[in-house]
mmCIF file of C-alpha atoms in Angstrom:
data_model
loop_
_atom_site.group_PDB
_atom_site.id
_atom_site.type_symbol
_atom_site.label_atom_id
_atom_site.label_comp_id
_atom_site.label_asym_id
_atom_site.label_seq_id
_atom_site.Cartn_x
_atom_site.Cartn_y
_atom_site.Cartn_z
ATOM 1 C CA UNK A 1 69.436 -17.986 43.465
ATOM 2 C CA UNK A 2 69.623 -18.059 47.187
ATOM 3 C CA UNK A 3 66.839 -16.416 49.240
ATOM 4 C CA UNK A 4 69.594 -14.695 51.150
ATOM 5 C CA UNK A 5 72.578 -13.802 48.735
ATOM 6 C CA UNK A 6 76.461 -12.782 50.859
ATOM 7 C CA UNK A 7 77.952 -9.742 48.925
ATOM 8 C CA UNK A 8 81.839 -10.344 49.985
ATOM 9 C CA UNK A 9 83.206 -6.671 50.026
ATOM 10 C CA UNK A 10 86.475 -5.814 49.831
ATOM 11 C CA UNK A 11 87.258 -2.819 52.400
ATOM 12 C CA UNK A 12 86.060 -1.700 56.229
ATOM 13 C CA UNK A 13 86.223 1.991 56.073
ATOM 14 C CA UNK A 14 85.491 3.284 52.619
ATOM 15 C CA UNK A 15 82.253 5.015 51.448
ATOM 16 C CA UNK A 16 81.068 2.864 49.029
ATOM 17 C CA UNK A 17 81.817 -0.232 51.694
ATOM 18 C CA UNK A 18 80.239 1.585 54.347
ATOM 19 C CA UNK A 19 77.220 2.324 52.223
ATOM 20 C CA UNK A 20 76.688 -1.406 51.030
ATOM 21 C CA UNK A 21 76.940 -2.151 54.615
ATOM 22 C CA UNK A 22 73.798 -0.193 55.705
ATOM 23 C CA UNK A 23 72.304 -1.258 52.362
ATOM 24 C CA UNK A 24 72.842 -4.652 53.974
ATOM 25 C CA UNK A 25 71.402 -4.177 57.477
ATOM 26 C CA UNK A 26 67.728 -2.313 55.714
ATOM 27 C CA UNK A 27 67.460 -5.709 53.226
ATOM 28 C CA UNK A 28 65.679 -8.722 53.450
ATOM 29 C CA UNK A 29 67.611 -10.406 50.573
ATOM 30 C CA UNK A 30 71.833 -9.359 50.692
ATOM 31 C CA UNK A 31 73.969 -10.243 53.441
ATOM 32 C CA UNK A 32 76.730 -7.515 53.309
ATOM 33 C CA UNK A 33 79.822 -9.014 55.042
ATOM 34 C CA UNK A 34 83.186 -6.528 54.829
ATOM 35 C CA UNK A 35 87.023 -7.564 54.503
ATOM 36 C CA UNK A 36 89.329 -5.689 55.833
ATOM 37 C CA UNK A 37 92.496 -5.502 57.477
ATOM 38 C CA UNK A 38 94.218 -6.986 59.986
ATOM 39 C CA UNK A 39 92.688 -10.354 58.652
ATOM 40 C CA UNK A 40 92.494 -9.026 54.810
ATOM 41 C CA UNK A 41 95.343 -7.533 53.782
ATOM 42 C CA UNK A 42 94.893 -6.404 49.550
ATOM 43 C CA UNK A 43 99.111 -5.702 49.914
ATOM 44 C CA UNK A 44 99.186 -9.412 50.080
ATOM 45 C CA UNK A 45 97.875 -11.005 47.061
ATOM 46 C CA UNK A 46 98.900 -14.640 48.587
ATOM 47 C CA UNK A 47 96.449 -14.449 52.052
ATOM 48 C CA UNK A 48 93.378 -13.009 49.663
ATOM 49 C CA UNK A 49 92.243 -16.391 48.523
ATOM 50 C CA UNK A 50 92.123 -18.150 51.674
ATOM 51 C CA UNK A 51 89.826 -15.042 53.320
ATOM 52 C CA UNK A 52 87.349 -14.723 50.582
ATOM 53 C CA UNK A 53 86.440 -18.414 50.519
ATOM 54 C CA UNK A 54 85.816 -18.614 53.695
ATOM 55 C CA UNK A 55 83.236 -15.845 53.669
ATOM 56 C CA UNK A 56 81.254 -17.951 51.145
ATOM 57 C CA UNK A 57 80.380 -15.521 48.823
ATOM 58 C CA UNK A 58 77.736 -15.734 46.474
ATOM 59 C CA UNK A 59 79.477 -12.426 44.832
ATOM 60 C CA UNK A 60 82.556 -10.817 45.234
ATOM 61 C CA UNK A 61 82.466 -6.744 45.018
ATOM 62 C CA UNK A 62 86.103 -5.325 44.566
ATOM 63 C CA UNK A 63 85.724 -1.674 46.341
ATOM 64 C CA UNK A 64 88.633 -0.846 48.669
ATOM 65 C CA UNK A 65 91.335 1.125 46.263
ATOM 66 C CA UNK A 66 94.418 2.911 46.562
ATOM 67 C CA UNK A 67 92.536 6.808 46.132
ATOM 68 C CA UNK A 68 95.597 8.902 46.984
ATOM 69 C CA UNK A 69 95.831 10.697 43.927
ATOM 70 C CA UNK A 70 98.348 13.132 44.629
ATOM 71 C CA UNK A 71 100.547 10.440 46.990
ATOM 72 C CA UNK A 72 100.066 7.776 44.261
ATOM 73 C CA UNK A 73 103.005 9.582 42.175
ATOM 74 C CA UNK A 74 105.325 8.938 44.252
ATOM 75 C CA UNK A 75 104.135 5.708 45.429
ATOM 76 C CA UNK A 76 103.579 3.978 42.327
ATOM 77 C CA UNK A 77 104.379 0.443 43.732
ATOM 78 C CA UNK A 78 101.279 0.224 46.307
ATOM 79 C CA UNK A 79 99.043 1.935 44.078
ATOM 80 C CA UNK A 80 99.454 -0.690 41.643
ATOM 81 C CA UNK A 81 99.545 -3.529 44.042
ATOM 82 C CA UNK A 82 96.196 -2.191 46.026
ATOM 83 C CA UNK A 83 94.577 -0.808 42.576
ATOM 84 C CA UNK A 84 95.751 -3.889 39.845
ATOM 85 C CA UNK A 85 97.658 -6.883 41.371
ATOM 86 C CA UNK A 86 95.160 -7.581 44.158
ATOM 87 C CA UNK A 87 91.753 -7.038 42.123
ATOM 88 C CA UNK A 88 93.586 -9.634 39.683
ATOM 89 C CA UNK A 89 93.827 -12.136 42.366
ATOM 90 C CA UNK A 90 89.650 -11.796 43.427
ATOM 91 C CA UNK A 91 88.881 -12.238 39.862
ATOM 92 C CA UNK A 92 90.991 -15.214 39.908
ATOM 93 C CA UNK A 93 89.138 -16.396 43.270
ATOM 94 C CA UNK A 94 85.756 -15.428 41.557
ATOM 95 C CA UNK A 95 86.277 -17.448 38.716
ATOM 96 C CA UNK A 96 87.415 -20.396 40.961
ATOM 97 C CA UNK A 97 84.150 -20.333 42.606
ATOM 98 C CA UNK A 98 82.124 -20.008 39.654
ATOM 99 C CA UNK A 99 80.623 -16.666 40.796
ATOM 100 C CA UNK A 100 80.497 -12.988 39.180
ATOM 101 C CA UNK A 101 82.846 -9.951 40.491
ATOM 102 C CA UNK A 102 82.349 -6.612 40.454
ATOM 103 C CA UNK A 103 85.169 -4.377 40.145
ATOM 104 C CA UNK A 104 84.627 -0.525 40.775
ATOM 105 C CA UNK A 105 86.429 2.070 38.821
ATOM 106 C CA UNK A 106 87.051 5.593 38.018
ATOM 107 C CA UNK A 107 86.629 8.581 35.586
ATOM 108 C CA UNK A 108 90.200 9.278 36.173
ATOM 109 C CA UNK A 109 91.145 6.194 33.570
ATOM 110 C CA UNK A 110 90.076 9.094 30.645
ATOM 111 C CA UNK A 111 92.393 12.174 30.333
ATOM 112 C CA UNK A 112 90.016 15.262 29.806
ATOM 113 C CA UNK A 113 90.363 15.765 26.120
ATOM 114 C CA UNK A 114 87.091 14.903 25.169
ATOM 115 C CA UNK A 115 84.383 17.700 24.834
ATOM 116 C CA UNK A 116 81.261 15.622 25.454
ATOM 117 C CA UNK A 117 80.896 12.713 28.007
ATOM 118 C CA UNK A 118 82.960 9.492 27.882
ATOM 119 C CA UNK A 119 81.456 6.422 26.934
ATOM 120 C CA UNK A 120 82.279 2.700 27.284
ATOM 121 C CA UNK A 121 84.411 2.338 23.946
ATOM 122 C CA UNK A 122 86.464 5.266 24.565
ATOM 123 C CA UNK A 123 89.946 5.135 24.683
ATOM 124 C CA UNK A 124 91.210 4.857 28.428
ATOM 125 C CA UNK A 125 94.366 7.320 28.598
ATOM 126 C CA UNK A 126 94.919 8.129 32.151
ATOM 127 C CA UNK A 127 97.025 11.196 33.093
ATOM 128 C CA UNK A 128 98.535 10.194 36.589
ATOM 129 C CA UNK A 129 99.369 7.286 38.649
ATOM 130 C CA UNK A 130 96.262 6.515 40.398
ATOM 131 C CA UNK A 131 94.251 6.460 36.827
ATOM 132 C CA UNK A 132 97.012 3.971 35.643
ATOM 133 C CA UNK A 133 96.740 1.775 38.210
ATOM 134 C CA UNK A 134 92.730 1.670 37.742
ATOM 135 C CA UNK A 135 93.333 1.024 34.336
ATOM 136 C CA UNK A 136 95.305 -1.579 34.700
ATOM 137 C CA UNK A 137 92.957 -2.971 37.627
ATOM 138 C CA UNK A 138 89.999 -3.022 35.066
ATOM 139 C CA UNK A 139 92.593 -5.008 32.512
ATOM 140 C CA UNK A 140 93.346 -7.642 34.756
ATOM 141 C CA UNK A 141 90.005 -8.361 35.884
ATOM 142 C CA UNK A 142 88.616 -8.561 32.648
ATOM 143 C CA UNK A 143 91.447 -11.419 31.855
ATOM 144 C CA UNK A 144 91.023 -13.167 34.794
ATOM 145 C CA UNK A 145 86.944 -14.342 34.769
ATOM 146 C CA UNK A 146 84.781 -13.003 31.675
ATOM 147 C CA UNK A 147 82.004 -13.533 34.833
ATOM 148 C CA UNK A 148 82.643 -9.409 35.805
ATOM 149 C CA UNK A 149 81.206 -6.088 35.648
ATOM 150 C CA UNK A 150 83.701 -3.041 35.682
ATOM 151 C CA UNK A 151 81.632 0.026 37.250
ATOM 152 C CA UNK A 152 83.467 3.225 36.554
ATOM 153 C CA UNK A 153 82.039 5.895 39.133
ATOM 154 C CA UNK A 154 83.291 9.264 40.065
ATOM 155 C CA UNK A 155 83.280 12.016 42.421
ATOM 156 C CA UNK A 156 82.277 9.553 45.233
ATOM 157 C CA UNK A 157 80.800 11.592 48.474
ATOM 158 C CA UNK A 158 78.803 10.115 51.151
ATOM 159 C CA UNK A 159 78.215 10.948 55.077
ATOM 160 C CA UNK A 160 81.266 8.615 55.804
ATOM 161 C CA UNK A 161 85.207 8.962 55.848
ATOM 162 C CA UNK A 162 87.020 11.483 53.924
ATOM 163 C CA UNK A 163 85.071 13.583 50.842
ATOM 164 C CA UNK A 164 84.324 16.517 49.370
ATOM 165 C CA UNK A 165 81.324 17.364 51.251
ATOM 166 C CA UNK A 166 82.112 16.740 54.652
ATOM 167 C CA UNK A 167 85.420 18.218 53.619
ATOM 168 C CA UNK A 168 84.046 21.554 52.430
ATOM 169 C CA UNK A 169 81.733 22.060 55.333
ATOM 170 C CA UNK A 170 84.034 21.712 57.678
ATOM 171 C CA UNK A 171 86.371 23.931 56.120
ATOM 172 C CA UNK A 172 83.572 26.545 56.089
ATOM 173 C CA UNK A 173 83.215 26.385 59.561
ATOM 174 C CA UNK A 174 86.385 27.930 60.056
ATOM 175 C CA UNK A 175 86.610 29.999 57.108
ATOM 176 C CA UNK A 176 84.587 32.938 55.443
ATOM 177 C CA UNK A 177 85.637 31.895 51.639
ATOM 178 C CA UNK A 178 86.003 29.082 50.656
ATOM 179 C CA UNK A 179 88.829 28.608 46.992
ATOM 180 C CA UNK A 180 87.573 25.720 44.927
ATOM 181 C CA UNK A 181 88.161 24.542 41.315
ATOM 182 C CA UNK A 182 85.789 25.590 38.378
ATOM 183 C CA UNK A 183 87.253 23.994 35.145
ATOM 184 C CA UNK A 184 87.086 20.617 35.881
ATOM 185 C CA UNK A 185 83.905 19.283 35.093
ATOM 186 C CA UNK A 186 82.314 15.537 36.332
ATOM 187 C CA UNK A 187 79.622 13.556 37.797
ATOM 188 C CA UNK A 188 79.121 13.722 40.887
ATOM 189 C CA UNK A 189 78.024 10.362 42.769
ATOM 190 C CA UNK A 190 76.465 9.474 45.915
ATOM 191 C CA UNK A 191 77.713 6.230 47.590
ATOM 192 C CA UNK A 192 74.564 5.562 48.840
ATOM 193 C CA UNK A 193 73.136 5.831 45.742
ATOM 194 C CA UNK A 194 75.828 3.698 44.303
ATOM 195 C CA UNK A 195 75.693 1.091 46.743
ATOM 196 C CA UNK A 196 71.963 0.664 46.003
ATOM 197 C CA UNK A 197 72.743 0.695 41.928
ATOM 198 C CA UNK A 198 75.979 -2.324 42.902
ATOM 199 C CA UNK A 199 73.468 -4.689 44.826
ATOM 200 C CA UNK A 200 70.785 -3.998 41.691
ATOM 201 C CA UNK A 201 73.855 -5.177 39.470
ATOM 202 C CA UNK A 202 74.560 -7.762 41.744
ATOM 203 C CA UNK A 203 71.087 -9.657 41.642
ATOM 204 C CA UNK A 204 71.105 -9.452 37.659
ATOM 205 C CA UNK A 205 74.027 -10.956 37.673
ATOM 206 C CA UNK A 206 73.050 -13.643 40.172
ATOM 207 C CA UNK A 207 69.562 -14.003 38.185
ATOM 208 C CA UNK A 208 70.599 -14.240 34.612
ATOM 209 C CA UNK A 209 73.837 -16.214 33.203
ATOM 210 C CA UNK A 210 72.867 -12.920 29.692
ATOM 211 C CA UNK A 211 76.667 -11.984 28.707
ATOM 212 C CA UNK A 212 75.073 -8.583 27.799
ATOM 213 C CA UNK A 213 74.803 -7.912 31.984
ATOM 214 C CA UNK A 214 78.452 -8.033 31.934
ATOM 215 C CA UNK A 215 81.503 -5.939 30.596
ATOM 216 C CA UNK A 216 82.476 -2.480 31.668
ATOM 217 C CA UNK A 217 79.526 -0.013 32.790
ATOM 218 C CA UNK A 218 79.884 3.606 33.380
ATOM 219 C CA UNK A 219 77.817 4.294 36.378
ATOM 220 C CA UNK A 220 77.626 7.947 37.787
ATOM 221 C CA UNK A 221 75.280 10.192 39.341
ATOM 222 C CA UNK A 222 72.950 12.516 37.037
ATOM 223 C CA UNK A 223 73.614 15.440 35.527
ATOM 224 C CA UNK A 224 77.445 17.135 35.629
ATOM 225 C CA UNK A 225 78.624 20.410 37.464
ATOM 226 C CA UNK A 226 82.610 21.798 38.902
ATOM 227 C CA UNK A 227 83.996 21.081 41.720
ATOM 228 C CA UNK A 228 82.799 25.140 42.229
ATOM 229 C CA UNK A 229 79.174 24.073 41.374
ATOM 230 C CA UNK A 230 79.000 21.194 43.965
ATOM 231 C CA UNK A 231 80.809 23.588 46.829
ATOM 232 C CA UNK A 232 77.859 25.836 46.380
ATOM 233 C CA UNK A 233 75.151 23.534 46.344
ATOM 234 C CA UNK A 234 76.654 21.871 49.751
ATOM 235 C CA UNK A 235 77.085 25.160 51.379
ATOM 236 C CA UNK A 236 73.205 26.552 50.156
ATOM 237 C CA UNK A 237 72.445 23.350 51.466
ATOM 238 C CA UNK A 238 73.869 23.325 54.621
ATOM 239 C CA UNK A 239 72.954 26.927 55.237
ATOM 240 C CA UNK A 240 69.332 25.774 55.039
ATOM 241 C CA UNK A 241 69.766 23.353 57.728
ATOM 242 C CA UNK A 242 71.643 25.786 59.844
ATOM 243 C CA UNK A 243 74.842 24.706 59.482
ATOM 244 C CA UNK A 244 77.964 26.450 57.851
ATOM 245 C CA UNK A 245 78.045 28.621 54.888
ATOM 246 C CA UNK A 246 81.092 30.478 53.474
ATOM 247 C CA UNK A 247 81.656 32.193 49.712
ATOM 248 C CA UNK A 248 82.725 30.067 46.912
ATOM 249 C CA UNK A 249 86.237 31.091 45.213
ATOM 250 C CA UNK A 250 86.120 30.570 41.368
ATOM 251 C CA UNK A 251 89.676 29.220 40.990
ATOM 252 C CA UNK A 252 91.360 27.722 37.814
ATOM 253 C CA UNK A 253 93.232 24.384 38.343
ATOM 254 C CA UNK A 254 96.309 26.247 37.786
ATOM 255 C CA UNK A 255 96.094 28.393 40.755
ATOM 256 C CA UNK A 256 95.645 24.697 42.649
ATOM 257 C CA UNK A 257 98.895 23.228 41.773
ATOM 258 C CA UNK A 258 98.558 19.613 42.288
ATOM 259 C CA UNK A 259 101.468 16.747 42.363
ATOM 260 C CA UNK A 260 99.097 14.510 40.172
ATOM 261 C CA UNK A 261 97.306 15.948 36.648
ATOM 262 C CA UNK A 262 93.820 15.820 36.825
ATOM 263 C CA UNK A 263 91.114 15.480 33.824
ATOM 264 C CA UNK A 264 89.459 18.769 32.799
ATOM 265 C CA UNK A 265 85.827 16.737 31.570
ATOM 266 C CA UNK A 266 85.240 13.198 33.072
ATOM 267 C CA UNK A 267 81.970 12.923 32.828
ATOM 268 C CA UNK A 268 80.587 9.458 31.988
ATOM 269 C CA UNK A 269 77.607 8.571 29.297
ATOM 270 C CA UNK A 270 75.910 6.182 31.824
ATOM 271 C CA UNK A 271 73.408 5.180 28.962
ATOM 272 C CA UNK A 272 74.570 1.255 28.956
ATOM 273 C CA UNK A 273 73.881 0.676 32.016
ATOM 274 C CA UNK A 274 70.581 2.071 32.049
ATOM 275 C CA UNK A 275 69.547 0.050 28.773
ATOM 276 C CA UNK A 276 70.979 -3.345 30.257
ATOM 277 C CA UNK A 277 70.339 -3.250 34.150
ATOM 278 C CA UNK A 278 67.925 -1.026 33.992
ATOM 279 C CA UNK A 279 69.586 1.080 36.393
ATOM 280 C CA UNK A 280 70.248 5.161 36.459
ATOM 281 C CA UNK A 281 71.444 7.093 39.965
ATOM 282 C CA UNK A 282 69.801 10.300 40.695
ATOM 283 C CA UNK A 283 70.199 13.792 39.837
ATOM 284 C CA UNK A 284 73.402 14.380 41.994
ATOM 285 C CA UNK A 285 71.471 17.693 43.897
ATOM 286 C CA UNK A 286 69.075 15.554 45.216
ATOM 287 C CA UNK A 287 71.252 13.373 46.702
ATOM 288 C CA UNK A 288 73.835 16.469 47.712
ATOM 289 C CA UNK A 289 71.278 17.071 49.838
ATOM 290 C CA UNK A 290 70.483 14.099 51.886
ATOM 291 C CA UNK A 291 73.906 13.525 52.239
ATOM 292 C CA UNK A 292 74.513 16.984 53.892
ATOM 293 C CA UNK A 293 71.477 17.094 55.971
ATOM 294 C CA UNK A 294 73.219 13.543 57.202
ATOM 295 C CA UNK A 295 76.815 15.168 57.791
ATOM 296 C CA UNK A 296 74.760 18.176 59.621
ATOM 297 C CA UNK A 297 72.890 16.298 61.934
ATOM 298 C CA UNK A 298 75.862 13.679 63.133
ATOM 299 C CA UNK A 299 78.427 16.915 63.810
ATOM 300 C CA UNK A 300 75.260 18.335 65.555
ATOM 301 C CA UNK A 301 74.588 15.534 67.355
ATOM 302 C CA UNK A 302 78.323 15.527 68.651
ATOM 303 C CA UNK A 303 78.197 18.720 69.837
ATOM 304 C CA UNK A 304 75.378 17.877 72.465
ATOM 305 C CA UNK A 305 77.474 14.659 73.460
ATOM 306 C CA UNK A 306 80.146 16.959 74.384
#
């Protein structure tokens, strides 16, 4: 193993990108280096090849995804082509170089029936679009290089881009009450803390050729909670740091009426990855709360700039 390993990311602006990135830039022994568009384009499965070896990668991490649930049902063709087709192709590249891929996935793959958390060897039996496509992502990775990890994640939130916590305090900025779902049920997941758990994947992989440190991997945050739950932690949260605070609306997902069906329990048995990489994320309140006290302080901080 190199003294310096390159992590080849696909993605510029996601969470879990953004978070490897700083991950990068506070390590002595990852270089971090992101594709994205205009030079990467994942809609074109024919330029992919040509950009990833050129970075030189001494891993390949397959992170930018189509994540429009909703959208993705009536745009089934790019959601399988950003979600299945192009993670295909890397896995092809990957095995071409000889070198391991890791492919992140989703909760959504498992439709909700089950009463108790999902593990590896459940039955995948997505109920929309977006969960298809992921599916069928994970599929063609898996038949493309048997050199992989598949990471299914969920209920990504970080101090970056578009999620549910930055969402929800900036709606309770401008609102007293605040609607939000309470019978879907998950595992919430800090992309910081994920990012930290991928490069930990990343040198096992690197470090051992053990057939056991690849395969699919649930990999979540700790402990589960609603949509509701989380709203209320962020808010108590951000109320103790001065920022916003607004009520929390009990809703059912019936009185949310959503283009794309969503799983009622996706909560993830993260137990194999723990026993094999030795790895487990923490309790998702903890990290709620670094990741607010982040969100607070940057919209803070823009205010004075203004």
């Amino acid at each position: 193993m190199n003294q310096i390993s390159r992590i080849v990311v696909t993605g510029l602006n996601g969470q879990v990108v953004q978070s490897l990135v700083e991950q990068g830039k506070s390590r002595g022994d990852f270089e971090v280096v992101p594709l994205g568009r205009p030079q990467f384009d994942l809609e074109d499965p024919g330029g992919i090849e040509g950009v990833v070896r050129a970075a030189v990668p001494d891993v390949i991490i397959s992170a930018a995804a189509y994540t429009a649930v909703d959208q993705a049902e009536t745009d089934k063709t790019r959601a399988y082509a950003v979600n299945a087709v192009a993670p295909q192709e890397l896995a092809r590249v990957a095995k071409a170089l000889n070198i391991p891929i890791i492919h992140l996935s989703t909760d959504y793959v498992f439709d909700g029936t089950k009463t108790t958390p999902y593990t590896e060897g459940d039955t995948a039996r997505p109920v929309n679009v977006y969960g298809k496509s992921k599916w069928e992502g994970e599929r063609t990775v898996a038949a493309a290089t048997d050199n992989h990890v598949i990471l299914r994640t969920a209920w990504i939130y970080s101090p970056f881009g578009r999620n549910f916590v930055r969402t929800i305090i900036r709606n309770a900025r401008n609102r007293a009450e605040l609607s939000v779902v309470t019978d879907q049920t998950g595992n919430p997941t800090s992309a910081l803390d994920l990012a930290t758990a991928i490069i930990g994947v990343a040198k096992n992989l690197l470090a051992s050729d053990d057939l056991a440190l690849r395969g699919t991997f649930h990999l979540a945050g700790t402990g589960d909670a609603t949509w509701a739950d989380v709203a209320e932690e962020i808010l108590a949260q951000s109320e103790g740091l001065g920022g916003p605070f607004a009520k929390v609306n009990r809703i059912l997902t019936a009185d949310y009426p959503t283009a794309a069906a969503r799983p009622s329990n996706s909560r993830l048995d993260c137990n194999k990855i723990a026993r094999h990489h030795g790895i487990t994320l923490p309790h998702w309140k903890n990290s709620i709360e670094a990741t607010v006290r982040r969100v607070i302080q940057h919209q803070t901080d823009l205010e004075v700039t203004k």
